[in-house]
Amino acid sequence: MSTKPLIKLKPTLWDGAVAVAILALAVGLGAFMWHQSQTAGDHLTCVISWDGQVVQTVELSKVEKYMTVSVGKPTVCVVELMPNQVRMKSSDCASQACVHTGWISRAGQSIVCLPNRVVVELTGGTSDVDVVLGG
Amino acid sequence: MKRLITLCLALVLALSLTACGQAKPQSAEIFAMDTIMDFTVTSGDAEPLLSEAQKQIYRLENLLSRTREDSDVSRINLGGIQPVDVSQETADLLQKAVDYSALTDGAFDVTIAPVMSAWGFTKDEQRVPSQTELDALLPTVDSGQIILNGPTVTLGSGQLIDLGGIAKGYASDRMAALYQQYNAAGFVSLGGNVWVSAAKPDGSPWSVAIQDPNNSAGYLGILHLSDTFSVTSGGYQRNFTQNGKTYHHIIDPQTGYPADNGLISVTIISSQSGTLCDALSTAMFVMGEEEATDFWRSGVCTFEMVLVTDDGRVLLTPGVADHFESSEDNDYVYETIN
């Protein structure tokens, strides 16, 4: 059996440095993960897809006043975006149901042009709605 | 050295925590049954479930679509007054449709198909049919004339069927069963026919918003639901304007004209059946406020509903009033039906 003391009771600066490093790591990683989860859905975003493929994603806060996105070559639908709402401005479909939908402004809402398979969806934002009925 | 080992162990421990936290929901979106369909899985094995869900939807579309030449429905419609053998699944769904027609006194009727065609809704080429046209077609609108015998279907003279008013609801029933089979949580929205699973990962009910029929950018309110089907029907969803008049797609089987009975939106909620919700959302819209509330009171079918009238009222059945959070950004008057 060793006669050496088993535990060095007096903490040194190196012990302090390790403790601080661990603490900083824990707090830092925690804050980073929290921040990620909070900001992931913060920005109201318009996702425009055509035939199942996303053609453009626009964070509405980055729209200065007004912008349009043309979908298709040649264009089949034109989406109009403003900082807080979007709509289908025009479409070459017969029924114009997508145009008649009007403006949408909340995450979860969408405008669909079925004949052209164009979907304009709003995601993100601070909405806690999971799904929209009758939209 | 010990300190270095300790620091490394702490690092490993801290980094391993990044694996914690909620897994991101997995989603899929397809076009089928003349609409858009969304599937979301929040827990459970998403990939195989989403793959199977899409397969099932396409299978049902091939079976039930009026616009697919070799679907069961098309074969029935091409059969004239001859008996046609179809899958038992189609025959069973048609039987349900016939039953709902009887229960709702014809307010829901899948034999409305020739009238729907006359309005051009089937081919997205809308027009206003003449009264003469409608007078010739209306006598064929009568589900009572359909003969069902096991998998054999016989239509009456001049009849055609369109299961569009019930097929998505039926599909949502199949999706619910599939999610349960895979022990998964999440929700589906099949052209607006919604099913939500038992609970969200955090145990809370799902937030299902009802579209404000008068404001495309707003909600009527939010339903807090779990393990429930819900469907909203309204004239605002599909319509066209001709000579300054607007015509919507929910045709009253009695008149052959778009239903005009004072309702602009109907939401039906049921924990039992998406098929029921789909059929009744049409039927109640056609019936109007008084008949719809009488029907609900009769207890013939068990369901909850939210009606929006054309004079600015939102009527809720007591069972849903407790789970409904009205939106503050509209001027509706909210009432509970008793």
Tab-separated table of C-alpha atoms in Angstrom:
chain	number	residue	atom	x	y	z
A	1	MET	CA	0.000	0.000	0.000
A	2	SER	CA	1.356	3.338	-1.020
A	3	THR	CA	2.115	5.882	1.633
A	4	LYS	CA	1.621	8.702	-0.796
A	5	PRO	CA	-1.479	10.832	-0.214
A	6	LEU	CA	-4.214	9.584	-2.600
A	7	ILE	CA	-5.785	12.920	-3.293
A	8	LYS	CA	-4.006	16.152	-3.740
A	9	LEU	CA	-6.453	18.320	-1.784
A	10	LYS	CA	-5.166	21.709	-2.644
A	11	PRO	CA	-6.545	22.848	-6.050
A	12	THR	CA	-4.065	24.427	-8.402
A	13	LEU	CA	-4.556	26.951	-11.165
A	14	TRP	CA	-4.560	24.144	-13.724
A	15	ASP	CA	-7.502	22.509	-11.935
A	16	GLY	CA	-9.289	25.834	-12.100
A	17	ALA	CA	-8.525	26.169	-15.785
A	18	VAL	CA	-9.980	22.720	-16.530
A	19	ALA	CA	-13.099	23.515	-14.505
A	20	VAL	CA	-13.592	26.801	-16.356
A	21	ALA	CA	-13.050	25.095	-19.696
A	22	ILE	CA	-15.681	22.451	-18.924
A	23	LEU	CA	-18.145	25.066	-17.737
A	24	ALA	CA	-17.584	27.220	-20.786
A	25	LEU	CA	-18.059	24.206	-23.042
A	26	ALA	CA	-21.299	23.203	-21.337
A	27	VAL	CA	-22.756	26.698	-21.383
A	28	GLY	CA	-21.512	27.447	-24.870
A	29	LEU	CA	-22.865	24.283	-26.451
A	30	GLY	CA	-26.112	24.617	-24.587
A	31	ALA	CA	-26.599	28.168	-25.737
A	32	PHE	CA	-25.701	27.249	-29.297
A	33	MET	CA	-28.246	24.416	-29.396
A	34	TRP	CA	-30.946	26.568	-27.821
A	35	HIS	CA	-30.270	29.328	-30.287
A	36	GLN	CA	-30.511	26.898	-33.196
A	37	SER	CA	-33.856	25.588	-32.026
A	38	GLN	CA	-35.230	29.071	-31.448
A	39	THR	CA	-34.181	30.705	-34.660
A	40	ALA	CA	-34.856	27.749	-36.960
A	41	GLY	CA	-38.471	28.783	-37.397
A	42	ASP	CA	-38.209	32.503	-36.827
A	43	HIS	CA	-38.368	33.842	-40.346
A	44	LEU	CA	-41.576	33.603	-42.359
A	45	THR	CA	-40.442	31.949	-45.558
A	46	CYS	CA	-42.170	31.417	-48.878
A	47	VAL	CA	-41.348	28.100	-50.522
A	48	ILE	CA	-42.308	27.850	-54.185
A	49	SER	CA	-42.263	24.432	-55.808
A	50	TRP	CA	-43.100	23.184	-59.241
A	51	ASP	CA	-43.934	19.558	-59.887
A	52	GLY	CA	-42.536	18.563	-56.526
A	53	GLN	CA	-39.229	20.423	-56.840
A	54	VAL	CA	-38.477	23.557	-54.860
A	55	VAL	CA	-37.723	26.318	-57.369
A	56	GLN	CA	-37.293	29.215	-54.980
A	57	THR	CA	-37.255	29.971	-51.272
A	58	VAL	CA	-37.701	33.551	-50.158
A	59	GLU	CA	-37.456	34.879	-46.621
A	60	LEU	CA	-40.217	37.477	-46.639
A	61	SER	CA	-38.322	39.838	-44.350
A	62	LYS	CA	-35.746	40.159	-47.130
A	63	VAL	CA	-38.369	41.363	-49.621
A	64	GLU	CA	-37.882	45.123	-49.730
A	65	LYS	CA	-41.222	46.219	-51.018
A	66	TYR	CA	-42.366	43.832	-53.608
A	67	MET	CA	-41.002	41.062	-55.837
A	68	THR	CA	-42.280	38.505	-58.294
A	69	VAL	CA	-41.144	34.990	-59.057
A	70	SER	CA	-41.965	33.422	-62.405
A	71	VAL	CA	-42.387	29.687	-62.419
A	72	GLY	CA	-41.849	27.537	-65.466
A	73	LYS	CA	-40.168	27.921	-68.838
A	74	PRO	CA	-42.231	29.343	-70.471
A	75	THR	CA	-43.845	30.919	-67.441
A	76	VAL	CA	-46.936	29.157	-66.166
A	77	CYS	CA	-47.427	31.014	-62.877
A	78	VAL	CA	-46.226	34.268	-61.390
A	79	VAL	CA	-45.986	34.571	-57.604
A	80	GLU	CA	-46.095	38.015	-56.044
A	81	LEU	CA	-44.337	38.538	-52.714
A	82	MET	CA	-44.495	41.372	-50.215
A	83	PRO	CA	-42.766	41.575	-46.823
A	84	ASN	CA	-45.770	40.083	-45.043
A	85	GLN	CA	-47.887	38.291	-47.627
A	86	VAL	CA	-47.798	36.431	-50.901
A	87	ARG	CA	-50.283	35.591	-53.639
A	88	MET	CA	-50.513	34.015	-57.057
A	89	LYS	CA	-50.461	37.048	-59.311
A	90	SER	CA	-51.199	35.203	-62.516
A	91	SER	CA	-51.462	31.746	-63.958
A	92	ASP	CA	-52.188	30.278	-67.353
A	93	CYS	CA	-54.623	27.725	-65.885
A	94	ALA	CA	-58.244	27.697	-67.004
A	95	SER	CA	-59.983	27.983	-63.641
A	96	GLN	CA	-57.741	30.650	-62.049
A	97	ALA	CA	-58.566	29.136	-58.656
A	98	CYS	CA	-55.001	29.812	-57.519
A	99	VAL	CA	-55.280	33.494	-58.435
A	100	HIS	CA	-58.679	33.756	-56.779
A	101	THR	CA	-57.250	32.410	-53.518
A	102	GLY	CA	-55.831	35.826	-52.799
A	103	TRP	CA	-53.103	36.773	-50.331
A	104	ILE	CA	-51.812	34.417	-47.666
A	105	SER	CA	-49.770	35.600	-44.727
A	106	ARG	CA	-49.391	32.831	-42.149
A	107	ALA	CA	-47.138	29.806	-41.854
A	108	GLY	CA	-49.057	26.695	-42.850
A	109	GLN	CA	-51.154	28.484	-45.465
A	110	SER	CA	-50.599	27.633	-49.100
A	111	ILE	CA	-51.794	28.407	-52.604
A	112	VAL	CA	-51.887	25.583	-55.103
A	113	CYS	CA	-52.220	25.691	-58.878
A	114	LEU	CA	-53.204	22.097	-59.525
A	115	PRO	CA	-53.093	22.090	-63.329
A	116	ASN	CA	-49.557	23.505	-63.261
A	117	ARG	CA	-48.513	21.640	-60.109
A	118	VAL	CA	-47.232	24.826	-58.540
A	119	VAL	CA	-47.319	25.106	-54.749
A	120	VAL	CA	-46.692	28.343	-52.863
A	121	GLU	CA	-46.279	27.601	-49.167
A	122	LEU	CA	-45.490	29.755	-46.160
A	123	THR	CA	-43.330	28.164	-43.486
A	124	GLY	CA	-41.424	29.248	-40.405
A	125	GLY	CA	-42.415	32.371	-38.562
A	126	THR	CA	-43.718	32.295	-35.033
A	127	SER	CA	-46.878	30.378	-35.887
A	128	ASP	CA	-47.700	27.337	-33.811
A	129	VAL	CA	-50.327	26.064	-36.227
A	130	ASP	CA	-49.574	22.527	-37.360
A	131	VAL	CA	-51.998	22.252	-40.266
A	132	VAL	CA	-54.679	24.404	-41.935
A	133	LEU	CA	-58.195	23.189	-42.764
A	134	GLY	CA	-60.009	24.522	-45.758
A	135	GLY	CA	-57.190	26.633	-47.014
B	1	MET	CA	-2.235	14.253	-17.788
B	2	LYS	CA	-5.242	13.559	-15.555
B	3	ARG	CA	-6.543	17.020	-16.289
B	4	LEU	CA	-6.157	16.458	-19.989
B	5	ILE	CA	-8.048	13.174	-19.779
B	6	THR	CA	-10.757	14.870	-17.703
B	7	LEU	CA	-11.059	17.664	-20.239
B	8	CYS	CA	-11.311	15.213	-23.098
B	9	LEU	CA	-13.965	13.168	-21.298
B	10	ALA	CA	-15.930	16.330	-20.575
B	11	LEU	CA	-15.696	17.303	-24.232
B	12	VAL	CA	-16.972	13.908	-25.342
B	13	LEU	CA	-19.830	14.109	-22.849
B	14	ALA	CA	-20.813	17.613	-23.883
B	15	LEU	CA	-20.686	16.830	-27.580
B	16	SER	CA	-22.732	13.673	-27.150
B	17	LEU	CA	-25.541	15.868	-25.867
B	18	THR	CA	-25.936	17.359	-29.334
B	19	ALA	CA	-27.699	14.135	-30.282
B	20	CYS	CA	-30.466	14.974	-27.848
B	21	GLY	CA	-33.425	17.171	-28.625
B	22	GLN	CA	-36.368	16.559	-30.930
B	23	ALA	CA	-35.833	14.839	-34.266
B	24	LYS	CA	-36.993	16.970	-37.190
B	25	PRO	CA	-40.390	15.976	-38.584
B	26	GLN	CA	-40.203	14.227	-41.953
B	27	SER	CA	-42.634	15.262	-44.678
B	28	ALA	CA	-43.689	14.332	-48.159
B	29	GLU	CA	-45.990	16.048	-50.644
B	30	ILE	CA	-47.615	14.566	-53.738
B	31	PHE	CA	-50.257	15.437	-56.289
B	32	ALA	CA	-53.021	12.855	-56.388
B	33	MET	CA	-56.821	12.615	-56.541
B	34	ASP	CA	-56.918	15.997	-58.249
B	35	THR	CA	-55.402	17.730	-55.260
B	36	ILE	CA	-52.280	18.148	-53.188
B	37	MET	CA	-51.510	15.751	-50.370
B	38	ASP	CA	-49.162	16.323	-47.459
B	39	PHE	CA	-47.833	13.760	-45.022
B	40	THR	CA	-45.860	14.581	-41.873
B	41	VAL	CA	-44.273	12.097	-39.493
B	42	THR	CA	-43.050	13.453	-36.175
B	43	SER	CA	-42.082	10.173	-34.568
B	44	GLY	CA	-41.704	6.656	-35.832
B	45	ASP	CA	-39.878	5.265	-38.833
B	46	ALA	CA	-40.680	7.998	-41.332
B	47	GLU	CA	-39.072	6.743	-44.533
B	48	PRO	CA	-40.871	3.428	-44.966
B	49	LEU	CA	-44.137	4.943	-43.709
B	50	LEU	CA	-44.036	7.885	-46.133
B	51	SER	CA	-43.140	5.542	-48.970
B	52	GLU	CA	-46.015	3.196	-48.157
B	53	ALA	CA	-48.424	6.119	-47.666
B	54	GLN	CA	-47.706	7.424	-51.153
B	55	LYS	CA	-48.083	3.946	-52.634
B	56	GLN	CA	-51.469	3.569	-50.963
B	57	ILE	CA	-52.677	6.950	-52.205
B	58	TYR	CA	-51.717	6.169	-55.795
B	59	ARG	CA	-53.396	2.772	-55.449
B	60	LEU	CA	-56.608	4.430	-54.275
B	61	GLU	CA	-56.405	6.990	-57.042
B	62	ASN	CA	-56.140	4.244	-59.635
B	63	LEU	CA	-59.157	2.558	-58.093
B	64	LEU	CA	-61.463	5.513	-57.467
B	65	SER	CA	-60.627	8.305	-59.893
B	66	ARG	CA	-63.319	9.257	-62.374
B	67	THR	CA	-60.701	10.512	-64.793
B	68	ARG	CA	-58.627	7.323	-64.928
B	69	GLU	CA	-60.015	5.189	-67.755
B	70	ASP	CA	-59.465	1.848	-66.092
B	71	SER	CA	-60.427	2.754	-62.527
B	72	ASP	CA	-63.309	0.926	-60.856
B	73	VAL	CA	-65.344	4.148	-60.990
B	74	SER	CA	-64.764	4.615	-64.724
B	75	ARG	CA	-65.704	1.014	-65.412
B	76	ILE	CA	-68.906	1.503	-63.424
B	77	ASN	CA	-69.643	4.671	-65.389
B	78	LEU	CA	-68.970	2.993	-68.721
B	79	GLY	CA	-71.233	0.081	-67.793
B	80	GLY	CA	-74.500	1.880	-68.469
B	81	ILE	CA	-77.232	-0.158	-66.777
B	82	GLN	CA	-75.206	-3.387	-66.967
B	83	PRO	CA	-73.844	-4.932	-63.772
B	84	VAL	CA	-70.134	-4.219	-63.313
B	85	ASP	CA	-67.792	-6.205	-61.065
B	86	VAL	CA	-65.374	-4.075	-59.070
B	87	SER	CA	-63.131	-4.538	-56.047
B	88	GLN	CA	-64.956	-5.126	-52.780
B	89	GLU	CA	-63.174	-2.032	-51.448
B	90	THR	CA	-64.824	0.174	-54.090
B	91	ALA	CA	-68.185	-1.512	-53.590
B	92	ASP	CA	-67.947	-0.959	-49.827
B	93	LEU	CA	-67.115	2.719	-50.266
B	94	LEU	CA	-69.958	3.126	-52.719
B	95	GLN	CA	-72.289	1.453	-50.219
B	96	LYS	CA	-71.186	3.980	-47.595
B	97	ALA	CA	-71.883	6.778	-50.080
B	98	VAL	CA	-75.352	5.392	-50.755
B	99	ASP	CA	-75.979	5.144	-47.003
B	100	TYR	CA	-74.899	8.764	-46.436
B	101	SER	CA	-77.176	9.821	-49.232
B	102	ALA	CA	-80.126	8.141	-47.542
B	103	LEU	CA	-79.200	9.533	-44.119
B	104	THR	CA	-78.880	13.099	-45.422
B	105	ASP	CA	-82.009	12.882	-47.542
B	106	GLY	CA	-79.996	13.277	-50.700
B	107	ALA	CA	-77.939	16.321	-49.619
B	108	PHE	CA	-74.868	14.193	-50.309
B	109	ASP	CA	-75.182	12.198	-53.494
B	110	VAL	CA	-72.427	10.671	-55.631
B	111	THR	CA	-74.795	10.371	-58.598
B	112	ILE	CA	-74.469	14.176	-58.980
B	113	ALA	CA	-71.700	13.336	-61.465
B	114	PRO	CA	-73.537	14.208	-64.732
B	115	VAL	CA	-74.500	17.589	-63.247
B	116	MET	CA	-70.880	18.199	-62.174
B	117	SER	CA	-69.840	17.462	-65.764
B	118	ALA	CA	-72.454	19.843	-67.137
B	119	TRP	CA	-70.909	22.593	-64.993
B	120	GLY	CA	-67.473	21.655	-66.366
B	121	PHE	CA	-65.996	21.024	-62.914
B	122	THR	CA	-64.750	17.593	-63.883
B	123	LYS	CA	-62.525	18.860	-66.671
B	124	ASP	CA	-61.730	22.305	-65.195
B	125	GLU	CA	-63.644	24.023	-68.003
B	126	GLN	CA	-66.342	25.743	-66.031
B	127	ARG	CA	-69.577	26.932	-67.656
B	128	VAL	CA	-73.148	27.593	-66.578
B	129	PRO	CA	-75.436	24.850	-67.922
B	130	SER	CA	-78.905	25.778	-69.152
B	131	GLN	CA	-81.996	24.938	-67.130
B	132	THR	CA	-83.029	22.559	-69.921
B	133	GLU	CA	-79.791	20.649	-69.534
B	134	LEU	CA	-80.230	20.449	-65.780
B	135	ASP	CA	-83.890	19.393	-66.045
B	136	ALA	CA	-82.803	16.464	-68.204
B	137	LEU	CA	-80.046	15.424	-65.796
B	138	LEU	CA	-81.652	15.917	-62.373
B	139	PRO	CA	-83.865	12.787	-62.507
B	140	THR	CA	-80.676	10.690	-62.715
B	141	VAL	CA	-79.429	12.169	-59.434
B	142	ASP	CA	-80.688	9.498	-57.042
B	143	SER	CA	-78.387	7.117	-55.193
B	144	GLY	CA	-81.442	5.025	-54.376
B	145	GLN	CA	-81.340	3.682	-57.924
B	146	ILE	CA	-77.912	2.078	-57.476
B	147	ILE	CA	-77.967	-1.691	-56.955
B	148	LEU	CA	-75.102	-3.144	-54.926
B	149	ASN	CA	-74.616	-6.873	-54.611
B	150	GLY	CA	-71.260	-7.845	-53.124
B	151	PRO	CA	-68.681	-6.556	-55.612
B	152	THR	CA	-71.277	-6.017	-58.362
B	153	VAL	CA	-72.568	-2.535	-59.061
B	154	THR	CA	-75.490	-1.633	-61.311
B	155	LEU	CA	-76.366	2.000	-62.012
B	156	GLY	CA	-79.752	3.311	-63.011
B	157	SER	CA	-80.467	4.636	-66.486
B	158	GLY	CA	-78.351	7.673	-67.381
B	159	GLN	CA	-76.517	7.596	-64.069
B	160	LEU	CA	-72.845	8.303	-63.448
B	161	ILE	CA	-70.996	8.385	-60.155
B	162	ASP	CA	-68.195	10.572	-58.848
B	163	LEU	CA	-66.617	9.582	-55.541
B	164	GLY	CA	-64.676	12.834	-55.298
B	165	GLY	CA	-66.761	13.940	-52.322
B	166	ILE	CA	-65.843	10.918	-50.211
B	167	ALA	CA	-62.614	9.409	-51.597
B	168	LYS	CA	-60.187	11.738	-49.809
B	169	GLY	CA	-61.981	11.150	-46.528
B	170	TYR	CA	-61.688	7.423	-47.101
B	171	ALA	CA	-58.002	7.845	-47.950
B	172	SER	CA	-57.496	9.668	-44.643
B	173	ASP	CA	-59.012	6.654	-42.839
B	174	ARG	CA	-56.475	4.432	-44.593
B	175	MET	CA	-53.654	6.806	-43.661
B	176	ALA	CA	-54.677	6.795	-40.003
B	177	ALA	CA	-54.583	2.990	-40.014
B	178	LEU	CA	-51.168	3.059	-41.694
B	179	TYR	CA	-49.648	5.453	-39.137
B	180	GLN	CA	-51.021	3.264	-36.378
B	181	GLN	CA	-49.586	0.180	-38.030
B	182	TYR	CA	-46.182	1.864	-38.066
B	183	ASN	CA	-46.660	3.153	-34.521
B	184	ALA	CA	-46.017	6.650	-35.835
B	185	ALA	CA	-47.223	10.106	-34.846
B	186	GLY	CA	-47.880	13.008	-37.166
B	187	PHE	CA	-50.620	14.186	-39.459
B	188	VAL	CA	-51.854	14.163	-43.023
B	189	SER	CA	-53.698	16.733	-45.095
B	190	LEU	CA	-55.235	15.189	-48.179
B	191	GLY	CA	-56.597	18.099	-50.180
B	192	GLY	CA	-57.801	19.548	-46.902
B	193	ASN	CA	-59.027	16.272	-45.386
B	194	VAL	CA	-56.995	16.251	-42.202
B	195	TRP	CA	-56.148	13.527	-39.743
B	196	VAL	CA	-53.953	14.124	-36.700
B	197	SER	CA	-52.480	11.340	-34.595
B	198	ALA	CA	-52.941	10.817	-30.882
B	199	ALA	CA	-50.525	13.462	-29.637
B	200	LYS	CA	-47.566	15.594	-30.527
B	201	PRO	CA	-44.175	14.435	-29.282
B	202	ASP	CA	-44.569	16.749	-26.260
B	203	GLY	CA	-47.981	15.237	-25.450
B	204	SER	CA	-50.017	18.302	-26.401
B	205	PRO	CA	-52.862	18.244	-28.941
B	206	TRP	CA	-52.273	19.390	-32.508
B	207	SER	CA	-53.205	22.929	-33.572
B	208	VAL	CA	-55.475	22.723	-36.594
B	209	ALA	CA	-56.434	26.134	-37.954
B	210	ILE	CA	-59.677	26.710	-39.862
B	211	GLN	CA	-59.288	29.015	-42.836
B	212	ASP	CA	-61.307	32.233	-42.621
B	213	PRO	CA	-63.654	31.923	-45.620
B	214	ASN	CA	-63.779	35.713	-45.953
B	215	ASN	CA	-60.070	36.399	-45.648
B	216	SER	CA	-57.491	34.289	-47.433
B	217	ALA	CA	-54.760	35.572	-45.114
B	218	GLY	CA	-56.587	34.832	-41.864
B	219	TYR	CA	-57.972	32.080	-39.670
B	220	LEU	CA	-61.386	31.607	-38.146
B	221	GLY	CA	-59.694	30.052	-35.168
B	222	ILE	CA	-57.676	27.062	-34.064
B	223	LEU	CA	-58.935	23.621	-33.122
B	224	HIS	CA	-56.894	21.661	-30.582
B	225	LEU	CA	-57.266	18.073	-31.664
B	226	SER	CA	-55.744	14.645	-31.227
B	227	ASP	CA	-56.552	11.339	-32.898
B	228	THR	CA	-59.209	13.077	-34.966
B	229	PHE	CA	-60.375	13.589	-38.533
B	230	SER	CA	-61.558	16.964	-39.801
B	231	VAL	CA	-62.658	18.392	-43.133
B	232	THR	CA	-63.702	21.890	-44.190
B	233	SER	CA	-65.847	22.570	-47.249
B	234	GLY	CA	-66.796	25.946	-48.568
B	235	GLY	CA	-67.901	27.703	-51.697
B	236	TYR	CA	-64.896	29.993	-51.496
B	237	GLN	CA	-62.562	27.053	-52.254
B	238	ARG	CA	-63.465	26.403	-55.871
B	239	ASN	CA	-65.578	28.777	-57.927
B	240	PHE	CA	-65.730	30.730	-61.154
B	241	THR	CA	-67.355	33.976	-62.189
B	242	GLN	CA	-69.414	34.464	-65.305
B	243	ASN	CA	-71.306	37.602	-66.248
B	244	GLY	CA	-70.627	39.063	-62.835
B	245	LYS	CA	-72.044	36.092	-60.890
B	246	THR	CA	-69.938	33.640	-58.890
B	247	TYR	CA	-70.688	29.908	-59.027
B	248	HIS	CA	-69.026	27.479	-56.607
B	249	HIS	CA	-68.492	23.735	-56.838
B	250	ILE	CA	-70.800	22.368	-54.103
B	251	ILE	CA	-73.853	21.536	-56.163
B	252	ASP	CA	-77.222	21.043	-54.477
B	253	PRO	CA	-78.465	17.681	-55.811
B	254	GLN	CA	-82.043	18.954	-55.697
B	255	THR	CA	-81.593	22.083	-57.805
B	256	GLY	CA	-78.512	21.268	-59.835
B	257	TYR	CA	-77.193	24.693	-58.856
B	258	PRO	CA	-74.456	25.628	-56.389
B	259	ALA	CA	-75.941	25.335	-52.905
B	260	ASP	CA	-77.141	28.680	-51.655
B	261	ASN	CA	-78.474	28.054	-48.166
B	262	GLY	CA	-76.727	30.637	-46.089
B	263	LEU	CA	-73.490	28.828	-45.277
B	264	ILE	CA	-70.052	29.784	-46.545
B	265	SER	CA	-67.962	27.207	-44.689
B	266	VAL	CA	-68.612	23.912	-42.925
B	267	THR	CA	-66.081	22.022	-40.801
B	268	ILE	CA	-66.884	18.509	-39.628
B	269	ILE	CA	-64.864	16.817	-36.884
B	270	SER	CA	-64.969	13.142	-35.933
B	271	SER	CA	-62.682	10.827	-34.021
B	272	GLN	CA	-64.187	7.849	-35.852
B	273	SER	CA	-64.165	8.407	-39.569
B	274	GLY	CA	-62.636	10.623	-42.214
B	275	THR	CA	-65.116	9.200	-44.729
B	276	LEU	CA	-67.940	10.554	-42.580
B	277	CYS	CA	-66.327	13.985	-42.280
B	278	ASP	CA	-65.853	14.247	-46.028
B	279	ALA	CA	-69.430	13.264	-46.900
B	280	LEU	CA	-71.032	15.386	-44.181
B	281	SER	CA	-68.982	18.485	-44.967
B	282	THR	CA	-70.747	18.533	-48.341
B	283	ALA	CA	-74.131	17.474	-46.988
B	284	MET	CA	-74.284	20.090	-44.219
B	285	PHE	CA	-73.174	22.823	-46.614
B	286	VAL	CA	-76.016	21.878	-48.966
B	287	MET	CA	-78.535	21.624	-46.105
B	288	GLY	CA	-77.952	25.058	-44.630
B	289	GLU	CA	-77.899	26.088	-40.970
B	290	GLU	CA	-81.318	24.921	-39.831
B	291	GLU	CA	-81.313	21.485	-41.439
B	292	ALA	CA	-77.677	20.907	-40.539
B	293	THR	CA	-78.239	21.683	-36.868
B	294	ASP	CA	-81.380	19.493	-36.866
B	295	PHE	CA	-79.342	16.706	-38.424
B	296	TRP	CA	-76.639	17.074	-35.799
B	297	ARG	CA	-79.210	17.099	-32.993
B	298	SER	CA	-80.882	13.951	-34.346
B	299	GLY	CA	-77.783	11.949	-33.378
B	300	VAL	CA	-78.089	9.819	-36.510
B	301	CYS	CA	-74.370	10.433	-37.003
B	302	THR	CA	-71.912	11.360	-34.255
B	303	PHE	CA	-69.754	14.333	-35.131
B	304	GLU	CA	-68.951	17.926	-34.202
B	305	MET	CA	-69.141	20.856	-36.542
B	306	VAL	CA	-68.293	24.483	-37.113
B	307	LEU	CA	-70.576	26.417	-39.454
B	308	VAL	CA	-69.885	29.866	-40.849
B	309	THR	CA	-72.977	31.718	-42.041
B	310	ASP	CA	-73.188	34.398	-44.690
B	311	ASP	CA	-74.347	36.880	-42.050
B	312	GLY	CA	-71.120	36.735	-40.073
B	313	ARG	CA	-71.808	34.084	-37.418
B	314	VAL	CA	-69.669	31.098	-36.461
B	315	LEU	CA	-71.719	28.282	-34.936
B	316	LEU	CA	-70.008	25.546	-32.958
B	317	THR	CA	-71.392	22.331	-31.504
B	318	PRO	CA	-70.698	22.055	-27.738
B	319	GLY	CA	-68.206	19.188	-28.153
B	320	VAL	CA	-65.916	21.323	-30.265
B	321	ALA	CA	-66.445	24.654	-28.521
B	322	ASP	CA	-64.140	23.495	-25.710
B	323	HIS	CA	-61.360	22.729	-28.159
B	324	PHE	CA	-61.671	25.850	-30.265
B	325	GLU	CA	-59.689	29.025	-29.830
B	326	SER	CA	-61.257	31.796	-31.877
B	327	SER	CA	-59.027	34.173	-33.764
B	328	GLU	CA	-59.003	37.797	-32.660
B	329	ASP	CA	-58.441	39.339	-36.033
B	330	ASN	CA	-61.968	38.951	-37.393
B	331	ASP	CA	-65.455	40.254	-36.605
B	332	TYR	CA	-67.401	37.026	-36.447
B	333	VAL	CA	-69.964	36.439	-33.745
B	334	TYR	CA	-69.264	33.059	-32.172
B	335	GLU	CA	-72.204	31.006	-30.921
B	336	THR	CA	-72.613	27.526	-29.498
B	337	ILE	CA	-75.349	25.368	-31.004
B	338	ASN	CA	-77.519	23.645	-28.419
